[in-house]
Amino acid sequence: SQQGEEDPQALSIQEGENATMNCSYKTSINNLQWYRQNSGRGLVHLILIRSNEREKHSGRLRVTLDTSKKSSSLLITASRAADTASYFCATDNSGGFKTIFGAGTRLFVKA
Amino acid sequence: DVKVTQSSRYLVKRTGEKVFLECVQDMDHENMFWYRQDPGLGLRLIYFSYDVKMKEKGDIPEGYSVSREKKERFSLILESASTNQTSMYLCASSFSYGGQAKNIQYFGAGTRLSVL
């Protein structure tokens, strides 16, 4: 079953612009994570936000969480060509054993 | 740095063959996971293990089995490979304790399996 669904499926922007990706989920969660995947590689954890947090920052990343709307957004500011990757949200509502990943947003940053 | 190593990056097998995918982690993690990734479907959990010799079915266990004889190693076995098992397979591991840390999964680079 798919818990997190990212929107848009694909995003193409110019270097220096901001990129915003959204994630919606269906059931209540303990936390929500964002991961990044470079083409043909494994996923890399970016940031985790707990259900009682509304916003979190890490470098050029800003994540928001709205539990009333069951949605989250990932903002990458001042994007670089090296940010080109797929980004996945992942939700956990069962003690960490069954983290559920969405289908991902493919981000392409043009130099 | 946590390292999760998958034995092969690319693998080509024939229908009906028995296939072993190996995964080793070096961070003494209790939990290990096998996912498959297909375009448009995201990651789907096949099996996970929270301790040596323990295993739990994920969302799509049919056609697969797993083995965890040592804490650092988690093997995925395709008993009789079929063409619909052509996919990218990702192994991951995580801690069982440590507050938020236990939710973070560390992934290997993936094995792209083609079954002909």
PDB file of C-alpha atoms in Angstrom:
ATOM      1  CA  SER A   1       0.000   0.000   0.000  1.00  0.00           C
ATOM      2  CA  GLN A   2       1.303   3.429  -0.865  1.00  0.00           C
ATOM      3  CA  GLN A   3       1.209   5.902   1.989  1.00  0.00           C
ATOM      4  CA  GLY A   4       3.117   8.890   0.683  1.00  0.00           C
ATOM      5  CA  GLU A   5       2.401  10.361  -2.716  1.00  0.00           C
ATOM      6  CA  GLU A   6       4.671  13.020  -4.109  1.00  0.00           C
ATOM      7  CA  ASP A   7       3.660  15.868  -6.315  1.00  0.00           C
ATOM      8  CA  PRO A   8       4.722  16.765  -8.929  1.00  0.00           C
ATOM      9  CA  GLN A   9       6.008  13.550 -10.472  1.00  0.00           C
ATOM     10  CA  ALA A  10       8.678  15.532 -12.305  1.00  0.00           C
ATOM     11  CA  LEU A  11      10.065  19.046 -12.007  1.00  0.00           C
ATOM     12  CA  SER A  12      12.502  20.913 -14.231  1.00  0.00           C
ATOM     13  CA  ILE A  13      14.030  24.217 -13.098  1.00  0.00           C
ATOM     14  CA  GLN A  14      17.002  26.462 -13.760  1.00  0.00           C
ATOM     15  CA  GLU A  15      20.026  26.530 -11.499  1.00  0.00           C
ATOM     16  CA  GLY A  16      19.545  29.113  -8.746  1.00  0.00           C
ATOM     17  CA  GLU A  17      15.768  28.705  -8.590  1.00  0.00           C
ATOM     18  CA  ASN A  18      13.941  27.140  -5.672  1.00  0.00           C
ATOM     19  CA  ALA A  19      12.394  23.692  -5.983  1.00  0.00           C
ATOM     20  CA  THR A  20       9.313  22.678  -4.034  1.00  0.00           C
ATOM     21  CA  MET A  21       8.050  19.118  -3.785  1.00  0.00           C
ATOM     22  CA  ASN A  22       4.948  18.007  -1.941  1.00  0.00           C
ATOM     23  CA  CYS A  23       3.966  14.793  -0.228  1.00  0.00           C
ATOM     24  CA  SER A  24       0.531  13.684   0.920  1.00  0.00           C
ATOM     25  CA  TYR A  25      -0.207  10.692   3.092  1.00  0.00           C
ATOM     26  CA  LYS A  26      -3.292   8.885   4.314  1.00  0.00           C
ATOM     27  CA  THR A  27      -2.948   7.720   7.907  1.00  0.00           C
ATOM     28  CA  SER A  28      -1.534   9.263  11.058  1.00  0.00           C
ATOM     29  CA  ILE A  29       2.231   9.161  11.370  1.00  0.00           C
ATOM     30  CA  ASN A  30       4.990   9.264  13.974  1.00  0.00           C
ATOM     31  CA  ASN A  31       7.382  11.036  11.655  1.00  0.00           C
ATOM     32  CA  LEU A  32       8.027  11.819   8.014  1.00  0.00           C
ATOM     33  CA  GLN A  33      11.341  11.625   6.211  1.00  0.00           C
ATOM     34  CA  TRP A  34      12.716  12.816   2.898  1.00  0.00           C
ATOM     35  CA  TYR A  35      15.281  10.813   0.966  1.00  0.00           C
ATOM     36  CA  ARG A  36      17.221  11.530  -2.191  1.00  0.00           C
ATOM     37  CA  GLN A  37      18.237   9.072  -4.902  1.00  0.00           C
ATOM     38  CA  ASN A  38      20.752   9.784  -7.618  1.00  0.00           C
ATOM     39  CA  SER A  39      20.171   7.902 -10.852  1.00  0.00           C
ATOM     40  CA  GLY A  40      20.871   4.190 -10.474  1.00  0.00           C
ATOM     41  CA  ARG A  41      21.946   4.485  -6.844  1.00  0.00           C
ATOM     42  CA  GLY A  42      20.507   3.823  -3.398  1.00  0.00           C
ATOM     43  CA  LEU A  43      18.534   6.295  -1.325  1.00  0.00           C
ATOM     44  CA  VAL A  44      20.201   8.752   1.031  1.00  0.00           C
ATOM     45  CA  HIS A  45      18.418  10.151   4.061  1.00  0.00           C
ATOM     46  CA  LEU A  46      18.028  13.948   4.004  1.00  0.00           C
ATOM     47  CA  ILE A  47      15.849  15.012   6.895  1.00  0.00           C
ATOM     48  CA  LEU A  48      13.316  13.701   9.411  1.00  0.00           C
ATOM     49  CA  ILE A  49      10.463  15.710  10.885  1.00  0.00           C
ATOM     50  CA  ARG A  50       8.426  14.452  13.793  1.00  0.00           C
ATOM     51  CA  SER A  51       4.655  14.624  13.909  1.00  0.00           C
ATOM     52  CA  ASN A  52       4.754  17.362  16.588  1.00  0.00           C
ATOM     53  CA  GLU A  53       7.077  19.575  14.520  1.00  0.00           C
ATOM     54  CA  ARG A  54       5.868  22.015  11.871  1.00  0.00           C
ATOM     55  CA  GLU A  55       9.099  23.045  10.185  1.00  0.00           C
ATOM     56  CA  LYS A  56      12.687  21.912  10.023  1.00  0.00           C
ATOM     57  CA  HIS A  57      15.791  23.203   8.257  1.00  0.00           C
ATOM     58  CA  SER A  58      19.002  21.577   7.131  1.00  0.00           C
ATOM     59  CA  GLY A  59      21.328  23.676   4.997  1.00  0.00           C
ATOM     60  CA  ARG A  60      19.425  24.587   1.818  1.00  0.00           C
ATOM     61  CA  LEU A  61      16.572  22.241   2.714  1.00  0.00           C
ATOM     62  CA  ARG A  62      13.377  23.304   4.426  1.00  0.00           C
ATOM     63  CA  VAL A  63      10.696  20.787   5.317  1.00  0.00           C
ATOM     64  CA  THR A  64       7.220  21.624   6.539  1.00  0.00           C
ATOM     65  CA  LEU A  65       4.626  19.278   7.960  1.00  0.00           C
ATOM     66  CA  ASP A  66       0.893  19.898   8.254  1.00  0.00           C
ATOM     67  CA  THR A  67      -0.653  16.954  10.075  1.00  0.00           C
ATOM     68  CA  SER A  68      -4.167  18.396   9.761  1.00  0.00           C
ATOM     69  CA  LYS A  69      -3.847  18.205   5.968  1.00  0.00           C
ATOM     70  CA  LYS A  70      -1.657  15.104   6.072  1.00  0.00           C
ATOM     71  CA  SER A  71       0.913  16.755   3.868  1.00  0.00           C
ATOM     72  CA  SER A  72       4.543  17.799   3.812  1.00  0.00           C
ATOM     73  CA  SER A  73       6.686  19.882   1.520  1.00  0.00           C
ATOM     74  CA  LEU A  74      10.396  19.881   0.764  1.00  0.00           C
ATOM     75  CA  LEU A  75      11.921  23.149  -0.405  1.00  0.00           C
ATOM     76  CA  ILE A  76      15.401  23.227  -1.897  1.00  0.00           C
ATOM     77  CA  THR A  77      16.643  26.802  -2.122  1.00  0.00           C
ATOM     78  CA  ALA A  78      19.163  28.107  -4.669  1.00  0.00           C
ATOM     79  CA  SER A  79      19.204  24.792  -6.503  1.00  0.00           C
ATOM     80  CA  ARG A  80      22.329  23.455  -8.198  1.00  0.00           C
ATOM     81  CA  ALA A  81      22.816  21.049 -11.071  1.00  0.00           C
ATOM     82  CA  ALA A  82      24.079  18.545  -8.486  1.00  0.00           C
ATOM     83  CA  ASP A  83      20.614  18.546  -6.881  1.00  0.00           C
ATOM     84  CA  THR A  84      19.311  16.656  -9.916  1.00  0.00           C
ATOM     85  CA  ALA A  85      17.891  13.450  -8.426  1.00  0.00           C
ATOM     86  CA  SER A  86      14.669  11.773  -7.342  1.00  0.00           C
ATOM     87  CA  TYR A  87      13.234  12.772  -3.984  1.00  0.00           C
ATOM     88  CA  PHE A  88      11.067  10.485  -1.885  1.00  0.00           C
ATOM     89  CA  CYS A  89       8.975  11.075   1.178  1.00  0.00           C
ATOM     90  CA  ALA A  90       8.652   8.227   3.637  1.00  0.00           C
ATOM     91  CA  THR A  91       6.264   7.824   6.532  1.00  0.00           C
ATOM     92  CA  ASP A  92       6.441   5.690   9.611  1.00  0.00           C
ATOM     93  CA  ASN A  93       3.500   4.838  11.805  1.00  0.00           C
ATOM     94  CA  SER A  94       4.512   1.527  13.248  1.00  0.00           C
ATOM     95  CA  GLY A  95       7.715   1.801  15.234  1.00  0.00           C
ATOM     96  CA  GLY A  96      10.098   2.062  12.322  1.00  0.00           C
ATOM     97  CA  PHE A  97       9.781  -1.397  10.871  1.00  0.00           C
ATOM     98  CA  LYS A  98       7.569  -0.544   7.954  1.00  0.00           C
ATOM     99  CA  THR A  99       8.553   2.821   6.642  1.00  0.00           C
ATOM    100  CA  ILE A 100       6.441   3.431   3.557  1.00  0.00           C
ATOM    101  CA  PHE A 101       7.924   5.272   0.600  1.00  0.00           C
ATOM    102  CA  GLY A 102       6.131   7.259  -2.053  1.00  0.00           C
ATOM    103  CA  ALA A 103       6.810   7.016  -5.781  1.00  0.00           C
ATOM    104  CA  GLY A 104       9.075  10.065  -5.781  1.00  0.00           C
ATOM    105  CA  THR A 105       9.530  13.379  -7.576  1.00  0.00           C
ATOM    106  CA  ARG A 106      12.169  13.553 -10.276  1.00  0.00           C
ATOM    107  CA  LEU A 107      13.968  16.893 -10.107  1.00  0.00           C
ATOM    108  CA  PHE A 108      16.076  18.142 -12.991  1.00  0.00           C
ATOM    109  CA  VAL A 109      18.146  21.274 -12.436  1.00  0.00           C
ATOM    110  CA  LYS A 110      19.476  22.830 -15.623  1.00  0.00           C
ATOM    111  CA  ALA A 111      22.850  24.541 -15.473  1.00  0.00           C
TER     112      ALA A 111
ATOM    113  CA  ASP B   1      29.988   6.459   7.750  1.00  0.00           C
ATOM    114  CA  VAL B   2      27.480   3.665   7.561  1.00  0.00           C
ATOM    115  CA  LYS B   3      28.185   1.315   4.752  1.00  0.00           C
ATOM    116  CA  VAL B   4      25.654  -1.030   3.231  1.00  0.00           C
ATOM    117  CA  THR B   5      27.161  -3.153   0.488  1.00  0.00           C
ATOM    118  CA  GLN B   6      25.244  -5.146  -2.071  1.00  0.00           C
ATOM    119  CA  SER B   7      27.206  -7.894  -3.741  1.00  0.00           C
ATOM    120  CA  SER B   8      26.341  -7.062  -7.353  1.00  0.00           C
ATOM    121  CA  ARG B   9      25.368  -3.851  -9.169  1.00  0.00           C
ATOM    122  CA  TYR B  10      24.047  -5.693 -12.233  1.00  0.00           C
ATOM    123  CA  LEU B  11      22.869  -9.259 -12.593  1.00  0.00           C
ATOM    124  CA  VAL B  12      21.410 -11.151 -15.540  1.00  0.00           C
ATOM    125  CA  LYS B  13      19.713 -14.473 -14.878  1.00  0.00           C
ATOM    126  CA  ARG B  14      17.519 -16.901 -16.767  1.00  0.00           C
ATOM    127  CA  THR B  15      13.948 -17.824 -15.945  1.00  0.00           C
ATOM    128  CA  GLY B  16      13.826 -20.632 -13.402  1.00  0.00           C
ATOM    129  CA  GLU B  17      17.258 -20.000 -11.931  1.00  0.00           C
ATOM    130  CA  LYS B  18      17.759 -19.651  -8.199  1.00  0.00           C
ATOM    131  CA  VAL B  19      19.143 -16.201  -7.479  1.00  0.00           C
ATOM    132  CA  PHE B  20      20.933 -14.957  -4.387  1.00  0.00           C
ATOM    133  CA  LEU B  21      21.281 -11.253  -3.607  1.00  0.00           C
ATOM    134  CA  GLU B  22      23.621 -10.485  -0.740  1.00  0.00           C
ATOM    135  CA  CYS B  23      23.721  -7.459   1.522  1.00  0.00           C
ATOM    136  CA  VAL B  24      26.226  -6.622   4.243  1.00  0.00           C
ATOM    137  CA  GLN B  25      26.184  -3.691   6.668  1.00  0.00           C
ATOM    138  CA  ASP B  26      29.007  -2.590   8.923  1.00  0.00           C
ATOM    139  CA  MET B  27      27.162  -0.545  11.575  1.00  0.00           C
ATOM    140  CA  ASP B  28      25.867  -3.320  13.818  1.00  0.00           C
ATOM    141  CA  HIS B  29      22.287  -2.447  12.868  1.00  0.00           C
ATOM    142  CA  GLU B  30      19.564  -4.712  14.183  1.00  0.00           C
ATOM    143  CA  ASN B  31      17.115  -4.129  11.340  1.00  0.00           C
ATOM    144  CA  MET B  32      17.646  -5.000   7.713  1.00  0.00           C
ATOM    145  CA  PHE B  33      15.280  -4.648   4.767  1.00  0.00           C
ATOM    146  CA  TRP B  34      14.883  -5.723   1.173  1.00  0.00           C
ATOM    147  CA  TYR B  35      12.905  -3.556  -1.248  1.00  0.00           C
ATOM    148  CA  ARG B  36      12.238  -3.658  -4.929  1.00  0.00           C
ATOM    149  CA  GLN B  37      11.898  -0.464  -6.914  1.00  0.00           C
ATOM    150  CA  ASP B  38       9.925  -0.211 -10.129  1.00  0.00           C
ATOM    151  CA  PRO B  39       9.135   2.936 -12.154  1.00  0.00           C
ATOM    152  CA  GLY B  40       6.044   4.724 -10.867  1.00  0.00           C
ATOM    153  CA  LEU B  41       5.641   2.354  -7.917  1.00  0.00           C
ATOM    154  CA  GLY B  42       8.260   3.642  -5.513  1.00  0.00           C
ATOM    155  CA  LEU B  43       9.866   1.223  -3.095  1.00  0.00           C
ATOM    156  CA  ARG B  44       7.948  -1.838  -2.040  1.00  0.00           C
ATOM    157  CA  LEU B  45       9.022  -3.847   0.973  1.00  0.00           C
ATOM    158  CA  ILE B  46       9.685  -7.520   0.301  1.00  0.00           C
ATOM    159  CA  TYR B  47      10.995  -8.752   3.657  1.00  0.00           C
ATOM    160  CA  PHE B  48      12.621  -7.317   6.734  1.00  0.00           C
ATOM    161  CA  SER B  49      14.506  -8.706   9.694  1.00  0.00           C
ATOM    162  CA  TYR B  50      14.832  -7.218  13.175  1.00  0.00           C
ATOM    163  CA  ASP B  51      17.300  -9.753  14.528  1.00  0.00           C
ATOM    164  CA  VAL B  52      19.449 -12.690  13.535  1.00  0.00           C
ATOM    165  CA  LYS B  53      17.356 -15.583  12.240  1.00  0.00           C
ATOM    166  CA  MET B  54      14.212 -13.440  12.469  1.00  0.00           C
ATOM    167  CA  LYS B  55      12.256 -12.396   9.409  1.00  0.00           C
ATOM    168  CA  GLU B  56       8.955 -10.744   8.662  1.00  0.00           C
ATOM    169  CA  LYS B  57       7.052 -10.538   5.400  1.00  0.00           C
ATOM    170  CA  GLY B  58       6.650  -7.174   3.809  1.00  0.00           C
ATOM    171  CA  ASP B  59       4.077  -6.152   1.240  1.00  0.00           C
ATOM    172  CA  ILE B  60       5.210  -8.348  -1.647  1.00  0.00           C
ATOM    173  CA  PRO B  61       6.938 -11.507  -0.317  1.00  0.00           C
ATOM    174  CA  GLU B  62       5.587 -13.921  -2.919  1.00  0.00           C
ATOM    175  CA  GLY B  63       8.351 -15.591  -4.899  1.00  0.00           C
ATOM    176  CA  TYR B  64      11.048 -14.496  -2.458  1.00  0.00           C
ATOM    177  CA  SER B  65      12.668 -15.803   0.702  1.00  0.00           C
ATOM    178  CA  VAL B  66      15.362 -14.395   2.955  1.00  0.00           C
ATOM    179  CA  SER B  67      18.104 -15.570   5.247  1.00  0.00           C
ATOM    180  CA  ARG B  68      19.797 -13.820   8.143  1.00  0.00           C
ATOM    181  CA  GLU B  69      22.337 -16.112   9.766  1.00  0.00           C
ATOM    182  CA  LYS B  70      24.613 -13.288  10.911  1.00  0.00           C
ATOM    183  CA  LYS B  71      23.717  -9.829  12.142  1.00  0.00           C
ATOM    184  CA  GLU B  72      25.596  -8.033   9.388  1.00  0.00           C
ATOM    185  CA  ARG B  73      24.306 -10.080   6.451  1.00  0.00           C
ATOM    186  CA  PHE B  74      20.835 -10.319   4.933  1.00  0.00           C
ATOM    187  CA  SER B  75      20.276 -12.393   1.824  1.00  0.00           C
ATOM    188  CA  LEU B  76      17.362 -12.254  -0.587  1.00  0.00           C
ATOM    189  CA  ILE B  77      16.615 -15.438  -2.487  1.00  0.00           C
ATOM    190  CA  LEU B  78      14.550 -15.795  -5.624  1.00  0.00           C
ATOM    191  CA  GLU B  79      13.678 -19.491  -5.556  1.00  0.00           C
ATOM    192  CA  SER B  80      12.793 -19.678  -9.258  1.00  0.00           C
ATOM    193  CA  ALA B  81      13.372 -16.395 -11.037  1.00  0.00           C
ATOM    194  CA  SER B  82      10.647 -15.118 -13.326  1.00  0.00           C
ATOM    195  CA  THR B  83      10.612 -12.256 -15.805  1.00  0.00           C
ATOM    196  CA  ASN B  84       8.280 -10.220 -13.579  1.00  0.00           C
ATOM    197  CA  GLN B  85      11.032 -10.144 -10.983  1.00  0.00           C
ATOM    198  CA  THR B  86      13.177  -7.997 -13.245  1.00  0.00           C
ATOM    199  CA  SER B  87      13.698  -4.915 -11.098  1.00  0.00           C
ATOM    200  CA  MET B  88      16.044  -2.808  -9.004  1.00  0.00           C
ATOM    201  CA  TYR B  89      16.578  -4.398  -5.589  1.00  0.00           C
ATOM    202  CA  LEU B  90      17.614  -2.225  -2.661  1.00  0.00           C
ATOM    203  CA  CYS B  91      18.878  -3.359   0.705  1.00  0.00           C
ATOM    204  CA  ALA B  92      18.716  -1.100   3.772  1.00  0.00           C
ATOM    205  CA  SER B  93      19.516  -1.255   7.460  1.00  0.00           C
ATOM    206  CA  SER B  94      18.628   0.721  10.580  1.00  0.00           C
ATOM    207  CA  PHE B  95      18.999   0.757  14.316  1.00  0.00           C
ATOM    208  CA  SER B  96      16.349  -0.687  16.619  1.00  0.00           C
ATOM    209  CA  TYR B  97      16.798   1.962  19.281  1.00  0.00           C
ATOM    210  CA  GLY B  98      17.853   5.560  19.695  1.00  0.00           C
ATOM    211  CA  GLY B  99      14.758   7.679  19.363  1.00  0.00           C
ATOM    212  CA  GLN B 100      14.469   9.169  15.918  1.00  0.00           C
ATOM    213  CA  ALA B 101      17.647   7.444  14.792  1.00  0.00           C
ATOM    214  CA  LYS B 102      15.845   4.152  14.574  1.00  0.00           C
ATOM    215  CA  ASN B 103      13.638   5.437  11.796  1.00  0.00           C
ATOM    216  CA  ILE B 104      16.489   6.373   9.463  1.00  0.00           C
ATOM    217  CA  GLN B 105      17.363   3.729   6.916  1.00  0.00           C
ATOM    218  CA  TYR B 106      20.739   3.419   5.208  1.00  0.00           C
ATOM    219  CA  PHE B 107      20.679   2.005   1.723  1.00  0.00           C
ATOM    220  CA  GLY B 108      23.030   0.052  -0.469  1.00  0.00           C
ATOM    221  CA  ALA B 109      23.684   1.119  -4.067  1.00  0.00           C
ATOM    222  CA  GLY B 110      21.173  -1.374  -5.424  1.00  0.00           C
ATOM    223  CA  THR B 111      21.272  -4.441  -7.671  1.00  0.00           C
ATOM    224  CA  ARG B 112      19.650  -4.171 -11.066  1.00  0.00           C
ATOM    225  CA  LEU B 113      18.408  -7.666 -11.857  1.00  0.00           C
ATOM    226  CA  SER B 114      17.294  -8.731 -15.308  1.00  0.00           C
ATOM    227  CA  VAL B 115      15.561 -12.079 -15.699  1.00  0.00           C
ATOM    228  CA  LEU B 116      15.480 -13.295 -19.295  1.00  0.00           C
TER     229      LEU B 116
END
